[in-house]
PDB file of C-alpha atoms in Angstrom:
ATOM      1  CA  MET A   1       2.427  22.470  13.076  1.00 50.00           C
ATOM      2  CA  ASN A   2       5.020  19.841  14.148  1.00 58.00           C
ATOM      3  CA  ALA A   3       1.845  17.329  15.232  1.00 59.00           C
ATOM      4  CA  GLN A   4       0.435  17.681  11.402  1.00 60.00           C
ATOM      5  CA  LEU A   5       4.110  17.177   9.844  1.00 65.00           C
ATOM      6  CA  GLY A   6       3.963  13.778  11.970  1.00 73.00           C
ATOM      7  CA  PHE A   7       1.304  12.644  10.289  1.00 73.00           C
ATOM      8  CA  ALA A   8       2.490  13.063   6.997  1.00 77.00           C
ATOM      9  CA  ALA A   9       5.358  11.036   8.028  1.00 78.00           C
ATOM     10  CA  LEU A  10       3.100   8.647   9.164  1.00 80.00           C
ATOM     11  CA  ALA A  11       1.177   8.192   6.312  1.00 82.00           C
ATOM     12  CA  TYR A  12       4.115   7.744   3.798  1.00 83.00           C
ATOM     13  CA  LEU A  13       5.271   4.908   6.137  1.00 85.00           C
ATOM     14  CA  LEU A  14       1.860   2.982   5.636  1.00 86.00           C
ATOM     15  CA  PHE A  15       2.144   4.076   1.806  1.00 86.00           C
ATOM     16  CA  ALA A  16       5.540   2.527   1.748  1.00 86.00           C
ATOM     17  CA  SER A  17       4.678  -0.951   3.466  1.00 87.00           C
ATOM     18  CA  SER A  18       1.670  -0.888   1.168  1.00 88.00           C
ATOM     19  CA  ASP A  19       3.828  -0.748  -2.044  1.00 88.00           C
ATOM     20  CA  ALA A  20       6.280  -3.584  -0.742  1.00 89.00           C
ATOM     21  CA  ALA A  21       3.445  -5.987  -0.392  1.00 90.00           C
ATOM     22  CA  VAL A  22       1.781  -4.898  -3.946  1.00 91.00           C
ATOM     23  CA  LYS A  23       5.009  -5.561  -5.410  1.00 90.00           C
ATOM     24  CA  LEU A  24       5.047  -9.188  -4.419  1.00 90.00           C
ATOM     25  CA  LEU A  25       1.301  -9.255  -5.417  1.00 93.00           C
ATOM     26  CA  THR A  26       1.686  -8.174  -8.652  1.00 90.00           C
ATOM     27  CA  ALA A  27       3.447 -11.223  -9.710  1.00 87.00           C
ATOM     28  CA  ARG A  28       0.644 -13.076  -9.432  1.00 91.00           C
ATOM     29  CA  TYR A  29      -2.503 -10.933 -10.148  1.00 93.00           C
ATOM     30  CA  ASP A  30      -3.637  -8.265 -12.383  1.00 93.00           C
ATOM     31  CA  PRO A  31      -3.153  -4.737 -11.022  1.00 91.00           C
ATOM     32  CA  LEU A  32      -7.096  -3.409 -11.630  1.00 93.00           C
ATOM     33  CA  GLN A  33      -7.829  -6.829  -9.361  1.00 94.00           C
ATOM     34  CA  LEU A  34      -5.119  -5.427  -6.593  1.00 94.00           C
ATOM     35  CA  LEU A  35      -6.718  -1.808  -7.145  1.00 92.00           C
ATOM     36  CA  GLY A  36      -9.594  -3.209  -6.597  1.00 93.00           C
ATOM     37  CA  THR A  37      -9.666  -5.183  -3.912  1.00 94.00           C
ATOM     38  CA  MET A  38      -7.721  -2.645  -2.093  1.00 93.00           C
ATOM     39  CA  ALA A  39     -10.537  -0.159  -2.667  1.00 91.00           C
ATOM     40  CA  LEU A  40     -13.097  -2.091  -1.050  1.00 91.00           C
ATOM     41  CA  ALA A  41     -10.701  -2.664   2.525  1.00 92.00           C
ATOM     42  CA  ASN A  42     -10.274   1.088   2.213  1.00 86.00           C
ATOM     43  CA  LEU A  43     -13.652   1.260   3.026  1.00 86.00           C
ATOM     44  CA  LEU A  44     -13.132   0.021   6.733  1.00 87.00           C
ATOM     45  CA  PRO A  45     -11.100   2.769   8.221  1.00 84.00           C
ATOM     46  CA  VAL A  46     -12.974   5.244   6.201  1.00 80.00           C
ATOM     47  CA  ALA A  47     -16.434   3.854   7.812  1.00 82.00           C
ATOM     48  CA  VAL A  48     -14.569   4.496  11.408  1.00 80.00           C
ATOM     49  CA  VAL A  49     -13.627   8.033   9.948  1.00 75.00           C
ATOM     50  CA  VAL A  50     -17.418   8.751   9.013  1.00 77.00           C
ATOM     51  CA  TYR A  51     -18.669   7.531  12.436  1.00 76.00           C
ATOM     52  CA  PHE A  52     -16.887  10.099  14.032  1.00 73.00           C
ATOM     53  CA  GLU A  53     -17.253  12.941  11.817  1.00 67.00           C
ATOM     54  CA  GLY A  54     -21.071  12.833  11.780  1.00 69.00           C
ATOM     55  CA  GLY A  55     -22.171   9.512   9.947  1.00 70.00           C
ATOM     56  CA  TRP A  56     -23.168   9.019   6.433  1.00 72.00           C
ATOM     57  CA  ARG A  57     -25.023  12.108   5.861  1.00 70.00           C
ATOM     58  CA  SER A  58     -21.624  13.790   6.502  1.00 69.00           C
ATOM     59  CA  LEU A  59     -20.302  12.381   2.725  1.00 73.00           C
ATOM     60  CA  ARG A  60     -22.176  14.499   0.479  1.00 78.00           C
ATOM     61  CA  PRO A  61     -19.258  16.829  -1.175  1.00 78.00           C
ATOM     62  CA  LYS A  62     -19.248  20.115  -1.294  1.00 79.00           C
ATOM     63  CA  ARG A  63     -16.913  20.339  -4.471  1.00 82.00           C
ATOM     64  CA  PRO A  64     -18.087  17.273  -6.500  1.00 83.00           C
ATOM     65  CA  GLY A  65     -15.750  17.936  -9.192  1.00 85.00           C
ATOM     66  CA  LEU A  66     -13.105  18.662  -7.653  1.00 86.00           C
ATOM     67  CA  VAL A  67     -13.799  15.375  -5.746  1.00 87.00           C
ATOM     68  CA  ALA A  68     -14.339  13.680  -9.015  1.00 89.00           C
ATOM     69  CA  LEU A  69     -10.609  14.760  -9.756  1.00 89.00           C
ATOM     70  CA  ARG A  70      -9.312  13.513  -6.703  1.00 88.00           C
ATOM     71  CA  ILE A  71     -10.605   9.793  -7.973  1.00 91.00           C
ATOM     72  CA  VAL A  72      -9.011  10.179 -11.063  1.00 92.00           C
ATOM     73  CA  THR A  73      -5.536  10.812  -9.630  1.00 91.00           C
ATOM     74  CA  ALA A  74      -6.040   8.363  -7.337  1.00 89.00           C
ATOM     75  CA  PHE A  75      -6.939   5.627 -10.316  1.00 92.00           C
ATOM     76  CA  GLY A  76      -4.097   6.799 -12.190  1.00 92.00           C
ATOM     77  CA  GLY A  77      -1.667   6.864  -9.820  1.00 90.00           C
ATOM     78  CA  GLY A  78      -2.713   3.141  -8.874  1.00 90.00           C
ATOM     79  CA  ILE A  79      -2.516   2.082 -11.901  1.00 92.00           C
ATOM     80  CA  PHE A  80       0.327   3.107 -13.497  1.00 93.00           C
ATOM     81  CA  GLY A  81       2.173   3.197  -9.622  1.00 91.00           C
ATOM     82  CA  PHE A  82       1.050  -0.828  -9.801  1.00 92.00           C
ATOM     83  CA  HIS A  83       2.929  -1.498 -13.272  1.00 91.00           C
ATOM     84  CA  ALA A  84       5.932   0.181 -12.231  1.00 89.00           C
ATOM     85  CA  LEU A  85       6.242  -1.637  -8.932  1.00 89.00           C
ATOM     86  CA  ALA A  86       6.178  -4.874 -10.892  1.00 87.00           C
ATOM     87  CA  ASN A  87       8.789  -3.712 -13.399  1.00 84.00           C
ATOM     88  CA  LEU A  88      11.233  -1.715 -11.237  1.00 79.00           C
ATOM     89  CA  PRO A  89      12.966  -2.194  -8.097  1.00 79.00           C
ATOM     90  CA  LEU A  90      11.693  -0.418  -5.004  1.00 81.00           C
ATOM     91  CA  ALA A  91      14.306   2.112  -5.472  1.00 74.00           C
ATOM     92  CA  ASP A  92      13.983   3.034  -9.309  1.00 74.00           C
ATOM     93  CA  PHE A  93      10.433   3.505  -8.602  1.00 82.00           C
ATOM     94  CA  TYR A  94      10.728   5.702  -5.670  1.00 79.00           C
ATOM     95  CA  ALA A  95      13.479   7.923  -7.415  1.00 74.00           C
ATOM     96  CA  LEU A  96      11.107   8.724 -10.404  1.00 74.00           C
ATOM     97  CA  THR A  97       8.319   9.171  -7.962  1.00 77.00           C
ATOM     98  CA  PHE A  98      10.218  11.422  -5.495  1.00 72.00           C
ATOM     99  CA  LEU A  99      10.072  14.090  -8.488  1.00 70.00           C
ATOM    100  CA  ALA A 100       6.167  14.520  -7.417  1.00 72.00           C
ATOM    101  CA  PRO A 101       6.956  16.840  -4.720  1.00 66.00           C
ATOM    102  CA  VAL A 102       8.954  19.178  -6.772  1.00 66.00           C
ATOM    103  CA  VAL A 103       6.080  19.284  -9.416  1.00 69.00           C
ATOM    104  CA  ALA A 104       3.728  19.860  -6.106  1.00 69.00           C
ATOM    105  CA  ILE A 105       5.378  22.800  -4.780  1.00 67.00           C
ATOM    106  CA  PHE A 106       5.581  24.342  -8.057  1.00 65.00           C
ATOM    107  CA  ALA A 107       2.041  23.637  -9.350  1.00 67.00           C
ATOM    108  CA  ALA A 108       0.723  24.821  -5.868  1.00 66.00           C
ATOM    109  CA  ARG A 109       3.072  28.085  -6.377  1.00 64.00           C
ATOM    110  CA  LEU A 110       1.378  28.964  -9.833  1.00 62.00           C
ATOM    111  CA  ILE A 111      -2.356  27.805  -9.273  1.00 64.00           C
ATOM    112  CA  LEU A 112      -2.979  27.996  -5.677  1.00 58.00           C
ATOM    113  CA  ARG A 113      -0.655  31.321  -4.987  1.00 61.00           C
ATOM    114  CA  GLU A 114       1.101  29.205  -1.659  1.00 60.00           C
ATOM    115  CA  ARG A 115       4.314  30.734  -0.290  1.00 62.00           C
ATOM    116  CA  ALA A 116       7.338  28.551  -0.235  1.00 58.00           C
ATOM    117  CA  ASP A 117      10.079  30.168   1.952  1.00 64.00           C
ATOM    118  CA  ALA A 118      13.360  29.554   1.349  1.00 67.00           C
ATOM    119  CA  ARG A 119      14.021  26.735   3.559  1.00 66.00           C
ATOM    120  CA  ALA A 120      11.628  24.924   2.105  1.00 67.00           C
ATOM    121  CA  TRP A 121      12.906  25.205  -1.667  1.00 70.00           C
ATOM    122  CA  LEU A 122      16.489  24.320   0.208  1.00 73.00           C
ATOM    123  CA  ALA A 123      14.839  21.151   1.482  1.00 70.00           C
ATOM    124  CA  VAL A 124      13.211  20.558  -2.005  1.00 70.00           C
ATOM    125  CA  ALA A 125      16.562  20.859  -3.455  1.00 76.00           C
ATOM    126  CA  VAL A 126      18.661  18.573  -0.971  1.00 77.00           C
ATOM    127  CA  GLY A 127      16.064  16.022  -0.956  1.00 72.00           C
ATOM    128  CA  PHE A 128      15.648  15.927  -4.657  1.00 74.00           C
ATOM    129  CA  ALA A 129      19.542  15.843  -4.659  1.00 77.00           C
ATOM    130  CA  GLY A 130      19.803  12.798  -2.619  1.00 73.00           C
ATOM    131  CA  VAL A 131      17.184  10.811  -5.251  1.00 70.00           C
ATOM    132  CA  LEU A 132      19.575  11.865  -7.991  1.00 72.00           C
ATOM    133  CA  ALA A 133      22.688  10.016  -5.877  1.00 71.00           C
ATOM    134  CA  VAL A 134      20.325   7.243  -5.369  1.00 65.00           C
ATOM    135  CA  LEU A 135      19.246   6.955  -9.035  1.00 62.00           C
ATOM    136  CA  GLN A 136      22.846   7.238 -10.371  1.00 62.00           C
ATOM    137  CA  PRO A 137      23.556   3.471  -9.643  1.00 56.00           C
ATOM    138  CA  ALA A 138      20.515   2.422 -11.291  1.00 53.00           C
ATOM    139  CA  GLY A 139      21.835   3.349 -14.902  1.00 53.00           C
ATOM    140  CA  MET A 140      18.121   4.105 -15.767  1.00 51.00           C
ATOM    141  CA  ALA A 141      17.918   2.066 -18.705  1.00 51.00           C
ATOM    142  CA  PRO A 142      14.789   3.646 -20.675  1.00 55.00           C
ATOM    143  CA  SER A 143      11.721   1.032 -20.313  1.00 70.00           C
ATOM    144  CA  VAL A 144       7.796   1.021 -19.877  1.00 78.00           C
ATOM    145  CA  GLY A 145       8.370   0.693 -16.284  1.00 78.00           C
ATOM    146  CA  HIS A 146       9.928   3.775 -15.853  1.00 76.00           C
ATOM    147  CA  LEU A 147       7.683   5.583 -18.125  1.00 82.00           C
ATOM    148  CA  SER A 148       5.035   4.037 -15.748  1.00 88.00           C
ATOM    149  CA  ALA A 149       6.775   5.280 -12.656  1.00 84.00           C
ATOM    150  CA  LEU A 150       6.770   9.148 -14.230  1.00 82.00           C
ATOM    151  CA  ALA A 151       3.076   8.841 -14.911  1.00 88.00           C
ATOM    152  CA  ALA A 152       2.389   7.659 -11.519  1.00 90.00           C
ATOM    153  CA  MET A 153       4.404  10.440 -10.359  1.00 83.00           C
ATOM    154  CA  LEU A 154       2.066  13.327 -12.143  1.00 85.00           C
ATOM    155  CA  PHE A 155      -0.609  11.443 -11.035  1.00 89.00           C
ATOM    156  CA  ALA A 156       0.587  11.628  -7.255  1.00 85.00           C
ATOM    157  CA  ALA A 157       1.605  15.716  -7.640  1.00 81.00           C
ATOM    158  CA  GLY A 158      -1.854  16.020  -9.213  1.00 83.00           C
ATOM    159  CA  ALA A 159      -3.407  14.607  -5.856  1.00 82.00           C
ATOM    160  CA  LEU A 160      -0.978  16.358  -3.236  1.00 76.00           C
ATOM    161  CA  LEU A 161      -2.315  19.388  -5.285  1.00 79.00           C
ATOM    162  CA  VAL A 162      -6.218  18.787  -5.024  1.00 82.00           C
ATOM    163  CA  LEU A 163      -6.187  17.409  -1.654  1.00 76.00           C
ATOM    164  CA  ARG A 164      -4.339  20.723  -0.682  1.00 73.00           C
ATOM    165  CA  TRP A 165      -7.086  22.989  -2.788  1.00 76.00           C
ATOM    166  CA  ILE A 166     -10.173  21.001  -1.496  1.00 79.00           C
ATOM    167  CA  GLY A 167      -8.795  19.878   1.866  1.00 69.00           C
ATOM    168  CA  PRO A 168     -10.249  22.483   4.085  1.00 72.00           C
ATOM    169  CA  VAL A 169     -13.988  22.363   2.876  1.00 77.00           C
ATOM    170  CA  GLU A 170     -14.078  18.605   2.356  1.00 73.00           C
ATOM    171  CA  THR A 171     -14.146  16.086   5.322  1.00 73.00           C
ATOM    172  CA  ARG A 172     -11.651  13.027   5.798  1.00 71.00           C
ATOM    173  CA  GLY A 173     -14.397  11.012   5.462  1.00 74.00           C
ATOM    174  CA  THR A 174     -15.947  12.181   1.984  1.00 80.00           C
ATOM    175  CA  LEU A 175     -12.675  12.229   0.164  1.00 78.00           C
ATOM    176  CA  ALA A 176     -11.243   8.564   1.096  1.00 78.00           C
ATOM    177  CA  CYS A 177     -14.708   7.079   0.895  1.00 84.00           C
ATOM    178  CA  ALA A 178     -15.151   9.082  -2.689  1.00 86.00           C
ATOM    179  CA  VAL A 179     -11.613   7.343  -3.718  1.00 87.00           C
ATOM    180  CA  ALA A 180     -12.507   4.141  -2.343  1.00 87.00           C
ATOM    181  CA  VAL A 181     -16.036   3.771  -4.070  1.00 89.00           C
ATOM    182  CA  GLY A 182     -14.808   5.822  -7.300  1.00 92.00           C
ATOM    183  CA  ILE A 183     -11.557   3.527  -7.540  1.00 93.00           C
ATOM    184  CA  ALA A 184     -14.170  -0.094  -6.605  1.00 92.00           C
ATOM    185  CA  ALA A 185     -16.602   1.564  -9.536  1.00 93.00           C
ATOM    186  CA  LEU A 186     -14.138   1.535 -12.069  1.00 92.00           C
ATOM    187  CA  THR A 187     -11.913  -1.614 -11.297  1.00 94.00           C
ATOM    188  CA  LEU A 188     -14.977  -4.419 -10.436  1.00 93.00           C
ATOM    189  CA  PRO A 189     -16.612  -4.388 -13.944  1.00 94.00           C
ATOM    190  CA  THR A 190     -13.304  -5.968 -15.118  1.00 93.00           C
ATOM    191  CA  PHE A 191     -13.097  -8.725 -12.571  1.00 93.00           C
ATOM    192  CA  PRO A 192     -15.218 -11.144 -14.951  1.00 93.00           C
ATOM    193  CA  TRP A 193     -12.247 -10.823 -17.276  1.00 93.00           C
ATOM    194  CA  ILE A 194      -9.257 -10.839 -15.109  1.00 94.00           C
ATOM    195  CA  TYR A 195      -9.835 -11.371 -11.646  1.00 92.00           C
ATOM    196  CA  ARG A 196      -7.978 -14.853 -10.250  1.00 93.00           C
ATOM    197  CA  PRO A 197      -9.095 -16.132  -6.928  1.00 94.00           C
ATOM    198  CA  PRO A 198      -6.716 -15.295  -4.685  1.00 93.00           C
ATOM    199  CA  SER A 199      -4.845 -17.747  -1.683  1.00 93.00           C
ATOM    200  CA  PRO A 200      -5.645 -17.010   1.361  1.00 93.00           C
ATOM    201  CA  GLY A 201      -2.793 -15.438   2.379  1.00 93.00           C
ATOM    202  CA  ASP A 202      -2.613 -13.304  -0.417  1.00 94.00           C
ATOM    203  CA  LEU A 203      -6.267 -12.115   0.146  1.00 94.00           C
ATOM    204  CA  ALA A 204      -5.148 -11.089   3.638  1.00 95.00           C
ATOM    205  CA  MET A 205      -2.625  -9.298   1.977  1.00 93.00           C
ATOM    206  CA  MET A 206      -4.652  -7.476  -0.292  1.00 93.00           C
ATOM    207  CA  VAL A 207      -6.879  -6.384   2.605  1.00 93.00           C
ATOM    208  CA  GLY A 208      -4.054  -5.422   4.391  1.00 92.00           C
ATOM    209  CA  CYS A 209      -2.673  -3.413   2.087  1.00 91.00           C
ATOM    210  CA  GLY A 210      -6.123  -1.538   1.188  1.00 90.00           C
ATOM    211  CA  ILE A 211      -6.466  -0.801   5.245  1.00 90.00           C
ATOM    212  CA  LEU A 212      -2.875   0.624   5.074  1.00 87.00           C
ATOM    213  CA  THR A 213      -3.163   2.686   2.274  1.00 85.00           C
ATOM    214  CA  GLY A 214      -6.879   3.867   3.640  1.00 81.00           C
ATOM    215  CA  CYS A 215      -5.453   5.082   6.825  1.00 84.00           C
ATOM    216  CA  ALA A 216      -2.594   6.427   5.180  1.00 82.00           C
ATOM    217  CA  GLN A 217      -4.763   8.393   2.744  1.00 75.00           C
ATOM    218  CA  ILE A 218      -6.717   9.807   6.050  1.00 75.00           C
ATOM    219  CA  ALA A 219      -3.831  10.759   7.394  1.00 76.00           C
ATOM    220  CA  LEU A 220      -2.387  12.913   4.641  1.00 73.00           C
ATOM    221  CA  VAL A 221      -5.722  14.336   4.176  1.00 70.00           C
ATOM    222  CA  HIS A 222      -5.914  15.376   7.802  1.00 70.00           C
ATOM    223  CA  THR A 223      -2.328  16.807   7.613  1.00 74.00           C
ATOM    224  CA  LEU A 224      -3.136  19.044   3.980  1.00 67.00           C
ATOM    225  CA  LYS A 225      -6.171  20.322   6.179  1.00 68.00           C
ATOM    226  CA  LYS A 226      -3.782  22.315   7.863  1.00 67.00           C
ATOM    227  CA  ALA A 227      -0.149  22.347   6.376  1.00 69.00           C
ATOM    228  CA  PRO A 228       0.508  23.742   3.127  1.00 69.00           C
ATOM    229  CA  VAL A 229       2.173  21.743   0.201  1.00 62.00           C
ATOM    230  CA  ALA A 230       5.524  22.912   0.369  1.00 64.00           C
ATOM    231  CA  SER A 231       5.839  21.579   3.906  1.00 68.00           C
ATOM    232  CA  VAL A 232       4.137  18.263   3.473  1.00 71.00           C
ATOM    233  CA  ALA A 233       5.506  17.429   0.109  1.00 64.00           C
ATOM    234  CA  PRO A 234       8.888  16.590   0.802  1.00 68.00           C
ATOM    235  CA  PHE A 235       8.081  14.110   3.819  1.00 73.00           C
ATOM    236  CA  GLN A 236       7.564  11.907   0.556  1.00 72.00           C
ATOM    237  CA  PHE A 237      11.026  11.312   0.656  1.00 71.00           C
ATOM    238  CA  THR A 238      11.092   9.304   3.652  1.00 77.00           C
ATOM    239  CA  MET A 239       9.690   6.386   1.708  1.00 80.00           C
ATOM    240  CA  LEU A 240      12.993   6.120   0.068  1.00 76.00           C
ATOM    241  CA  PHE A 241      14.644   4.742   3.348  1.00 78.00           C
ATOM    242  CA  TRP A 242      11.433   2.625   3.862  1.00 83.00           C
ATOM    243  CA  GLY A 243      12.029   1.313   0.707  1.00 81.00           C
ATOM    244  CA  MET A 244      15.791   0.421   1.335  1.00 79.00           C
ATOM    245  CA  VAL A 245      14.471  -1.500   4.071  1.00 83.00           C
ATOM    246  CA  PHE A 246      11.768  -3.068   2.742  1.00 86.00           C
ATOM    247  CA  GLY A 247      14.197  -4.127  -0.376  1.00 82.00           C
ATOM    248  CA  TYR A 248      16.914  -5.439   1.953  1.00 81.00           C
ATOM    249  CA  LEU A 249      14.181  -7.267   4.201  1.00 85.00           C
ATOM    250  CA  VAL A 250      11.827  -8.730   1.747  1.00 84.00           C
ATOM    251  CA  PHE A 251      13.704  -8.818  -1.559  1.00 81.00           C
ATOM    252  CA  ASP A 252      17.171  -9.324  -0.659  1.00 80.00           C
ATOM    253  CA  GLN A 253      18.562  -6.110  -2.152  1.00 74.00           C
ATOM    254  CA  LEU A 254      21.233  -4.389  -0.491  1.00 71.00           C
ATOM    255  CA  PRO A 255      21.743  -0.354  -0.761  1.00 68.00           C
ATOM    256  CA  HIS A 256      24.409   0.852  -3.024  1.00 70.00           C
ATOM    257  CA  PRO A 257      26.437   3.270  -0.931  1.00 76.00           C
ATOM    258  CA  ALA A 258      25.239   6.145  -3.188  1.00 71.00           C
ATOM    259  CA  ALA A 259      22.265   5.423  -2.401  1.00 68.00           C
ATOM    260  CA  ILE A 260      22.728   5.179   1.658  1.00 73.00           C
ATOM    261  CA  ALA A 261      24.081   8.911   0.957  1.00 77.00           C
ATOM    262  CA  GLY A 262      21.000   9.894  -0.729  1.00 73.00           C
ATOM    263  CA  ALA A 263      18.777   8.627   2.075  1.00 71.00           C
ATOM    264  CA  VAL A 264      21.191  10.491   4.624  1.00 76.00           C
ATOM    265  CA  MET A 265      20.365  13.527   2.154  1.00 75.00           C
ATOM    266  CA  ILE A 266      16.443  13.259   2.195  1.00 71.00           C
ATOM    267  CA  VAL A 267      16.632  12.874   6.319  1.00 69.00           C
ATOM    268  CA  SER A 268      17.868  16.296   6.354  1.00 74.00           C
ATOM    269  CA  ALA A 269      15.852  17.564   3.659  1.00 70.00           C
ATOM    270  CA  ASN A 270      13.011  16.561   5.839  1.00 62.00           C
ATOM    271  CA  LEU A 271      14.830  17.833   9.123  1.00 65.00           C
ATOM    272  CA  LEU A 272      14.704  21.364   7.418  1.00 66.00           C
ATOM    273  CA  VAL A 273      11.054  21.388   6.725  1.00 59.00           C
ATOM    274  CA  LEU A 274      10.784  19.880  10.195  1.00 56.00           C
ATOM    275  CA  LEU A 275      12.613  22.593  12.136  1.00 59.00           C
ATOM    276  CA  ARG A 276      11.856  25.498   9.910  1.00 53.00           C
ATOM    277  CA  ARG A 277       9.657  28.528  11.442  1.00 43.00           C
ATOM    278  CA  GLU A 278       6.061  29.355   9.593  1.00 44.00           C
ATOM    279  CA  THR A 279       6.709  32.951   8.298  1.00 42.00           C
TER     280      THR A 279
END
């Protein structure tokens, strides 16, 4: 189980790295262009996984309706998330989207009938308190960016739930490929109206973000095949630490002392999940 949770921590590190780059790119490019270009780049790591899982014949979904729902959650989360990243500091963005694990665990309890033990609930509570500590200095004045982040959070919670639901029956290649192809199909028709030719450096960054998110998605699917949502979801809180690091290194944003205290609480919450025994 510890190895599976290590994949979750890796997935969220890759997501955070991509978010920092996307925040830079949203100042110059439409979110639809970024999402479509990254989706095409996703296919590079997906092709490697497909090769080792039996080739393209293994991609036929067993539950096409739920796979389509997974595409919708990824597309919605991407569009709203990119818009929020363009208008919010990383700390504000993560503070809101980190509500997703709480929503996912409640939903998994109600819909999937998964059992979350006392330590898992304690981890969620401590992590959520850490998010509030980070959020407090920001003041959280209502804005379109905050609403976009809340919408992205709901789509992220839905994605966690859908992945846990169909992860045991669908291959990693099927899910990752479906998301990449589905998002490309939804975004590429808009390119004649929103496309802006990127510089070589920006294009390399877009492709790099696509490869990172593709690898992260594969790692997350691999984890959710064997671990319940209650164990995996709190690891999203580690992105807050990486957001602080990237915020300082890339955007010259020093974390508030309360944010540092919140990050310590969030790390503690993840340790509770990592060290807890399965019952």
